[in-house]
PDB file of C-alpha atoms in Angstrom:
ATOM      1  CA  UNK A   1     -26.141 -28.943 -10.367  1.00 46.00           C
ATOM      2  CA  UNK A   2     -27.436 -26.027 -12.486  1.00 48.00           C
ATOM      3  CA  UNK A   3     -26.026 -22.971 -14.252  1.00 48.00           C
ATOM      4  CA  UNK A   4     -26.722 -19.662 -12.518  1.00 46.00           C
ATOM      5  CA  UNK A   5     -25.625 -16.213 -13.779  1.00 50.00           C
ATOM      6  CA  UNK A   6     -22.103 -16.787 -15.085  1.00 50.00           C
ATOM      7  CA  UNK A   7     -21.382 -19.495 -12.516  1.00 53.00           C
ATOM      8  CA  UNK A   8     -22.400 -22.902 -11.349  1.00 55.00           C
ATOM      9  CA  UNK A   9     -24.626 -23.638  -8.377  1.00 54.00           C
ATOM     10  CA  UNK A  10     -23.932 -26.786  -6.399  1.00 54.00           C
ATOM     11  CA  UNK A  11     -26.127 -28.543  -3.874  1.00 56.00           C
ATOM     12  CA  UNK A  12     -24.043 -29.789  -0.995  1.00 54.00           C
ATOM     13  CA  UNK A  13     -25.381 -32.445   1.334  1.00 57.00           C
ATOM     14  CA  UNK A  14     -23.723 -33.293   4.600  1.00 56.00           C
ATOM     15  CA  UNK A  15     -26.248 -35.935   5.562  1.00 57.00           C
ATOM     16  CA  UNK A  16     -28.513 -33.680   7.638  1.00 59.00           C
ATOM     17  CA  UNK A  17     -28.991 -30.478   5.649  1.00 54.00           C
ATOM     18  CA  UNK A  18     -28.690 -29.209   2.102  1.00 56.00           C
ATOM     19  CA  UNK A  19     -26.805 -25.994   1.267  1.00 55.00           C
ATOM     20  CA  UNK A  20     -26.697 -24.114  -2.047  1.00 55.00           C
ATOM     21  CA  UNK A  21     -23.260 -22.743  -2.904  1.00 54.00           C
ATOM     22  CA  UNK A  22     -22.433 -20.621  -5.987  1.00 54.00           C
ATOM     23  CA  UNK A  23     -19.034 -20.152  -7.586  1.00 55.00           C
ATOM     24  CA  UNK A  24     -17.479 -16.769  -6.867  1.00 53.00           C
ATOM     25  CA  UNK A  25     -19.665 -16.105  -3.825  1.00 52.00           C
ATOM     26  CA  UNK A  26     -18.724 -16.524  -0.214  1.00 52.00           C
ATOM     27  CA  UNK A  27     -21.182 -18.262   2.070  1.00 53.00           C
ATOM     28  CA  UNK A  28     -22.770 -16.160   4.801  1.00 54.00           C
ATOM     29  CA  UNK A  29     -20.376 -15.461   7.650  1.00 52.00           C
ATOM     30  CA  UNK A  30     -21.036 -17.575  10.697  1.00 51.00           C
ATOM     31  CA  UNK A  31     -18.728 -15.694  13.078  1.00 50.00           C
ATOM     32  CA  UNK A  32     -19.516 -12.788  15.358  1.00 52.00           C
ATOM     33  CA  UNK A  33     -18.149  -9.603  13.736  1.00 55.00           C
ATOM     34  CA  UNK A  34     -18.050  -7.791  17.078  1.00 60.00           C
ATOM     35  CA  UNK A  35     -15.755 -10.320  18.703  1.00 66.00           C
ATOM     36  CA  UNK A  36     -12.641  -9.178  20.576  1.00 68.00           C
ATOM     37  CA  UNK A  37     -10.414 -10.917  18.033  1.00 66.00           C
ATOM     38  CA  UNK A  38     -11.992  -9.077  15.081  1.00 61.00           C
ATOM     39  CA  UNK A  39     -11.695  -5.702  16.787  1.00 61.00           C
ATOM     40  CA  UNK A  40      -8.041  -6.380  17.595  1.00 61.00           C
ATOM     41  CA  UNK A  41      -7.183  -7.115  13.949  1.00 61.00           C
ATOM     42  CA  UNK A  42      -9.111  -4.130  12.586  1.00 57.00           C
ATOM     43  CA  UNK A  43      -7.380  -1.563  14.809  1.00 60.00           C
ATOM     44  CA  UNK A  44      -4.412   0.120  13.126  1.00 59.00           C
ATOM     45  CA  UNK A  45      -1.183  -0.823  14.873  1.00 55.00           C
ATOM     46  CA  UNK A  46       0.773   2.257  13.825  1.00 62.00           C
ATOM     47  CA  UNK A  47       0.246   5.425  11.869  1.00 80.00           C
ATOM     48  CA  UNK A  48       1.943   4.586   8.587  1.00 85.00           C
ATOM     49  CA  UNK A  49       2.519   7.692   6.503  1.00 88.00           C
ATOM     50  CA  UNK A  50       5.163   6.520   4.028  1.00 92.00           C
ATOM     51  CA  UNK A  51       6.427   3.423   2.253  1.00 94.00           C
ATOM     52  CA  UNK A  52       9.866   3.320   0.636  1.00 95.00           C
ATOM     53  CA  UNK A  53      10.420   0.768  -2.111  1.00 96.00           C
ATOM     54  CA  UNK A  54      14.036  -0.332  -2.583  1.00 96.00           C
ATOM     55  CA  UNK A  55      14.548  -0.530  -6.351  1.00 96.00           C
ATOM     56  CA  UNK A  56      18.296  -1.165  -6.121  1.00 95.00           C
ATOM     57  CA  UNK A  57      18.031  -4.825  -7.210  1.00 95.00           C
ATOM     58  CA  UNK A  58      15.466  -4.061  -9.950  1.00 95.00           C
ATOM     59  CA  UNK A  59      17.054  -4.121 -13.414  1.00 94.00           C
ATOM     60  CA  UNK A  60      13.941  -4.430 -15.601  1.00 94.00           C
ATOM     61  CA  UNK A  61      10.253  -3.510 -15.437  1.00 95.00           C
ATOM     62  CA  UNK A  62       7.651  -4.308 -18.070  1.00 95.00           C
ATOM     63  CA  UNK A  63       4.358  -2.552 -18.778  1.00 95.00           C
ATOM     64  CA  UNK A  64       2.361  -4.907 -16.549  1.00 96.00           C
ATOM     65  CA  UNK A  65       4.715  -4.302 -13.629  1.00 96.00           C
ATOM     66  CA  UNK A  66       4.613  -0.535 -14.192  1.00 96.00           C
ATOM     67  CA  UNK A  67       0.801  -0.546 -14.255  1.00 95.00           C
ATOM     68  CA  UNK A  68       0.637  -2.637 -11.081  1.00 96.00           C
ATOM     69  CA  UNK A  69       3.127  -0.367  -9.319  1.00 95.00           C
ATOM     70  CA  UNK A  70       1.255   2.760 -10.372  1.00 94.00           C
ATOM     71  CA  UNK A  71      -2.039   1.249  -9.219  1.00 94.00           C
ATOM     72  CA  UNK A  72      -0.603   0.391  -5.796  1.00 94.00           C
ATOM     73  CA  UNK A  73       0.885   3.877  -5.451  1.00 94.00           C
ATOM     74  CA  UNK A  74      -2.471   5.490  -6.313  1.00 92.00           C
ATOM     75  CA  UNK A  75      -4.374   3.275  -3.870  1.00 91.00           C
ATOM     76  CA  UNK A  76      -2.004   4.119  -1.031  1.00 89.00           C
ATOM     77  CA  UNK A  77      -2.179   7.795  -1.974  1.00 89.00           C
ATOM     78  CA  UNK A  78      -5.966   7.688  -1.574  1.00 88.00           C
ATOM     79  CA  UNK A  79      -5.630   6.630   2.064  1.00 86.00           C
ATOM     80  CA  UNK A  80      -2.898   9.154   2.863  1.00 86.00           C
ATOM     81  CA  UNK A  81       0.159   6.917   2.565  1.00 89.00           C
ATOM     82  CA  UNK A  82       2.939   8.146   0.284  1.00 92.00           C
ATOM     83  CA  UNK A  83       4.974   5.579  -1.661  1.00 94.00           C
ATOM     84  CA  UNK A  84       8.529   6.521  -2.590  1.00 96.00           C
ATOM     85  CA  UNK A  85      11.061   4.747  -4.815  1.00 96.00           C
ATOM     86  CA  UNK A  86      14.716   4.715  -3.850  1.00 96.00           C
ATOM     87  CA  UNK A  87      17.742   3.485  -5.765  1.00 96.00           C
ATOM     88  CA  UNK A  88      16.112   3.195  -9.188  1.00 95.00           C
ATOM     89  CA  UNK A  89      18.635   2.523 -11.974  1.00 95.00           C
ATOM     90  CA  UNK A  90      18.831   4.677 -15.092  1.00 95.00           C
ATOM     91  CA  UNK A  91      17.595   1.872 -17.335  1.00 95.00           C
ATOM     92  CA  UNK A  92      14.511   1.224 -15.182  1.00 96.00           C
ATOM     93  CA  UNK A  93      13.900   4.970 -14.950  1.00 95.00           C
ATOM     94  CA  UNK A  94      14.109   5.226 -18.743  1.00 95.00           C
ATOM     95  CA  UNK A  95      11.660   2.310 -19.093  1.00 95.00           C
ATOM     96  CA  UNK A  96       9.204   3.962 -16.674  1.00 95.00           C
ATOM     97  CA  UNK A  97       9.471   7.283 -18.528  1.00 94.00           C
ATOM     98  CA  UNK A  98       8.927   5.588 -21.888  1.00 95.00           C
ATOM     99  CA  UNK A  99       5.736   3.958 -20.510  1.00 94.00           C
ATOM    100  CA  UNK A 100       4.403   7.340 -19.270  1.00 92.00           C
ATOM    101  CA  UNK A 101       4.583   6.136 -15.668  1.00 94.00           C
ATOM    102  CA  UNK A 102       5.105   9.629 -14.257  1.00 92.00           C
ATOM    103  CA  UNK A 103       1.715  11.269 -14.708  1.00 88.00           C
ATOM    104  CA  UNK A 104      -1.164  12.208 -12.442  1.00 82.00           C
ATOM    105  CA  UNK A 105      -0.663  11.183  -8.806  1.00 80.00           C
ATOM    106  CA  UNK A 106       2.693   9.549  -9.601  1.00 90.00           C
ATOM    107  CA  UNK A 107       5.426  12.113 -10.239  1.00 90.00           C
ATOM    108  CA  UNK A 108       9.214  12.191 -10.391  1.00 92.00           C
ATOM    109  CA  UNK A 109       9.193  13.844  -6.957  1.00 93.00           C
ATOM    110  CA  UNK A 110       8.582  10.356  -5.528  1.00 93.00           C
ATOM    111  CA  UNK A 111      12.000   9.171  -6.789  1.00 95.00           C
ATOM    112  CA  UNK A 112      15.203   9.348  -4.755  1.00 96.00           C
ATOM    113  CA  UNK A 113      18.773   8.394  -5.674  1.00 95.00           C
ATOM    114  CA  UNK A 114      19.033   6.088  -2.650  1.00 96.00           C
ATOM    115  CA  UNK A 115      16.797   4.449  -0.070  1.00 96.00           C
ATOM    116  CA  UNK A 116      18.567   6.505   2.601  1.00 96.00           C
ATOM    117  CA  UNK A 117      17.582   9.757   0.871  1.00 96.00           C
ATOM    118  CA  UNK A 118      13.957   8.592   0.635  1.00 95.00           C
ATOM    119  CA  UNK A 119      13.890   7.688   4.348  1.00 94.00           C
ATOM    120  CA  UNK A 120      15.363  11.073   5.289  1.00 94.00           C
ATOM    121  CA  UNK A 121      12.684  12.766   3.208  1.00 94.00           C
ATOM    122  CA  UNK A 122       9.956  10.740   4.950  1.00 91.00           C
ATOM    123  CA  UNK A 123      11.324  11.560   8.396  1.00 89.00           C
ATOM    124  CA  UNK A 124      11.456  15.252   7.498  1.00 88.00           C
ATOM    125  CA  UNK A 125       7.852  15.227   6.268  1.00 81.00           C
ATOM    126  CA  UNK A 126       6.418  13.541   9.361  1.00 65.00           C
ATOM    127  CA  UNK A 127       8.764  13.569  12.345  1.00 52.00           C
ATOM    128  CA  UNK A 128       8.656  10.580  14.648  1.00 50.00           C
ATOM    129  CA  UNK A 129       6.641  11.124  17.815  1.00 52.00           C
ATOM    130  CA  UNK A 130       8.673  11.650  20.932  1.00 47.00           C
ATOM    131  CA  UNK A 131       9.447  14.134  23.667  1.00 45.00           C
ATOM    132  CA  UNK A 132      10.011  17.694  22.503  1.00 46.00           C
ATOM    133  CA  UNK A 133      13.642  18.640  22.162  1.00 46.00           C
ATOM    134  CA  UNK A 134      15.035  20.831  24.890  1.00 44.00           C
ATOM    135  CA  UNK A 135      15.898  24.288  23.638  1.00 44.00           C
ATOM    136  CA  UNK A 136      18.319  26.714  25.139  1.00 46.00           C
ATOM    137  CA  UNK A 137      18.836  30.381  24.434  1.00 45.00           C
ATOM    138  CA  UNK A 138      21.427  29.729  21.708  1.00 47.00           C
ATOM    139  CA  UNK A 139      19.136  27.477  19.656  1.00 45.00           C
ATOM    140  CA  UNK A 140      16.325  29.989  19.125  1.00 43.00           C
ATOM    141  CA  UNK A 141      14.986  30.716  15.684  1.00 42.00           C
ATOM    142  CA  UNK A 142      14.481  34.329  14.523  1.00 42.00           C
ATOM    143  CA  UNK A 143      10.696  33.884  14.902  1.00 45.00           C
ATOM    144  CA  UNK A 144      11.103  33.093  18.621  1.00 45.00           C
ATOM    145  CA  UNK A 145      13.185  36.197  19.393  1.00 42.00           C
TER     146      UNK A 145
END
């Protein structure tokens, strides 16, 4: 055993060969990255555009929780997924405001009085795929006439 750059290096013997392993480092991958299984797990299953967090049961949030939540919201924002908060109580909202939670990419526009309102907003922003609705003469918009 010897010290090596902020970690410890161990020599492992399995009887036939000797392998050096360092703390904090993963050993070289021994699997085929182009396997069918790997490709299956890397393909996106659906096009997620929004996440709604139900804050109805939340009655307290500390600074660490607020920072973690803001970090998650920013990370999802970077990949095009919006995170909304529904059902946030007044006390939690006051705590978040006091901690300057609503700044930058995270704004009060991401808050909704209920989870239902947040879901309706998400559905309005990105309608679910499906067959186009049949229109008749009475349902025309002024732009179509």
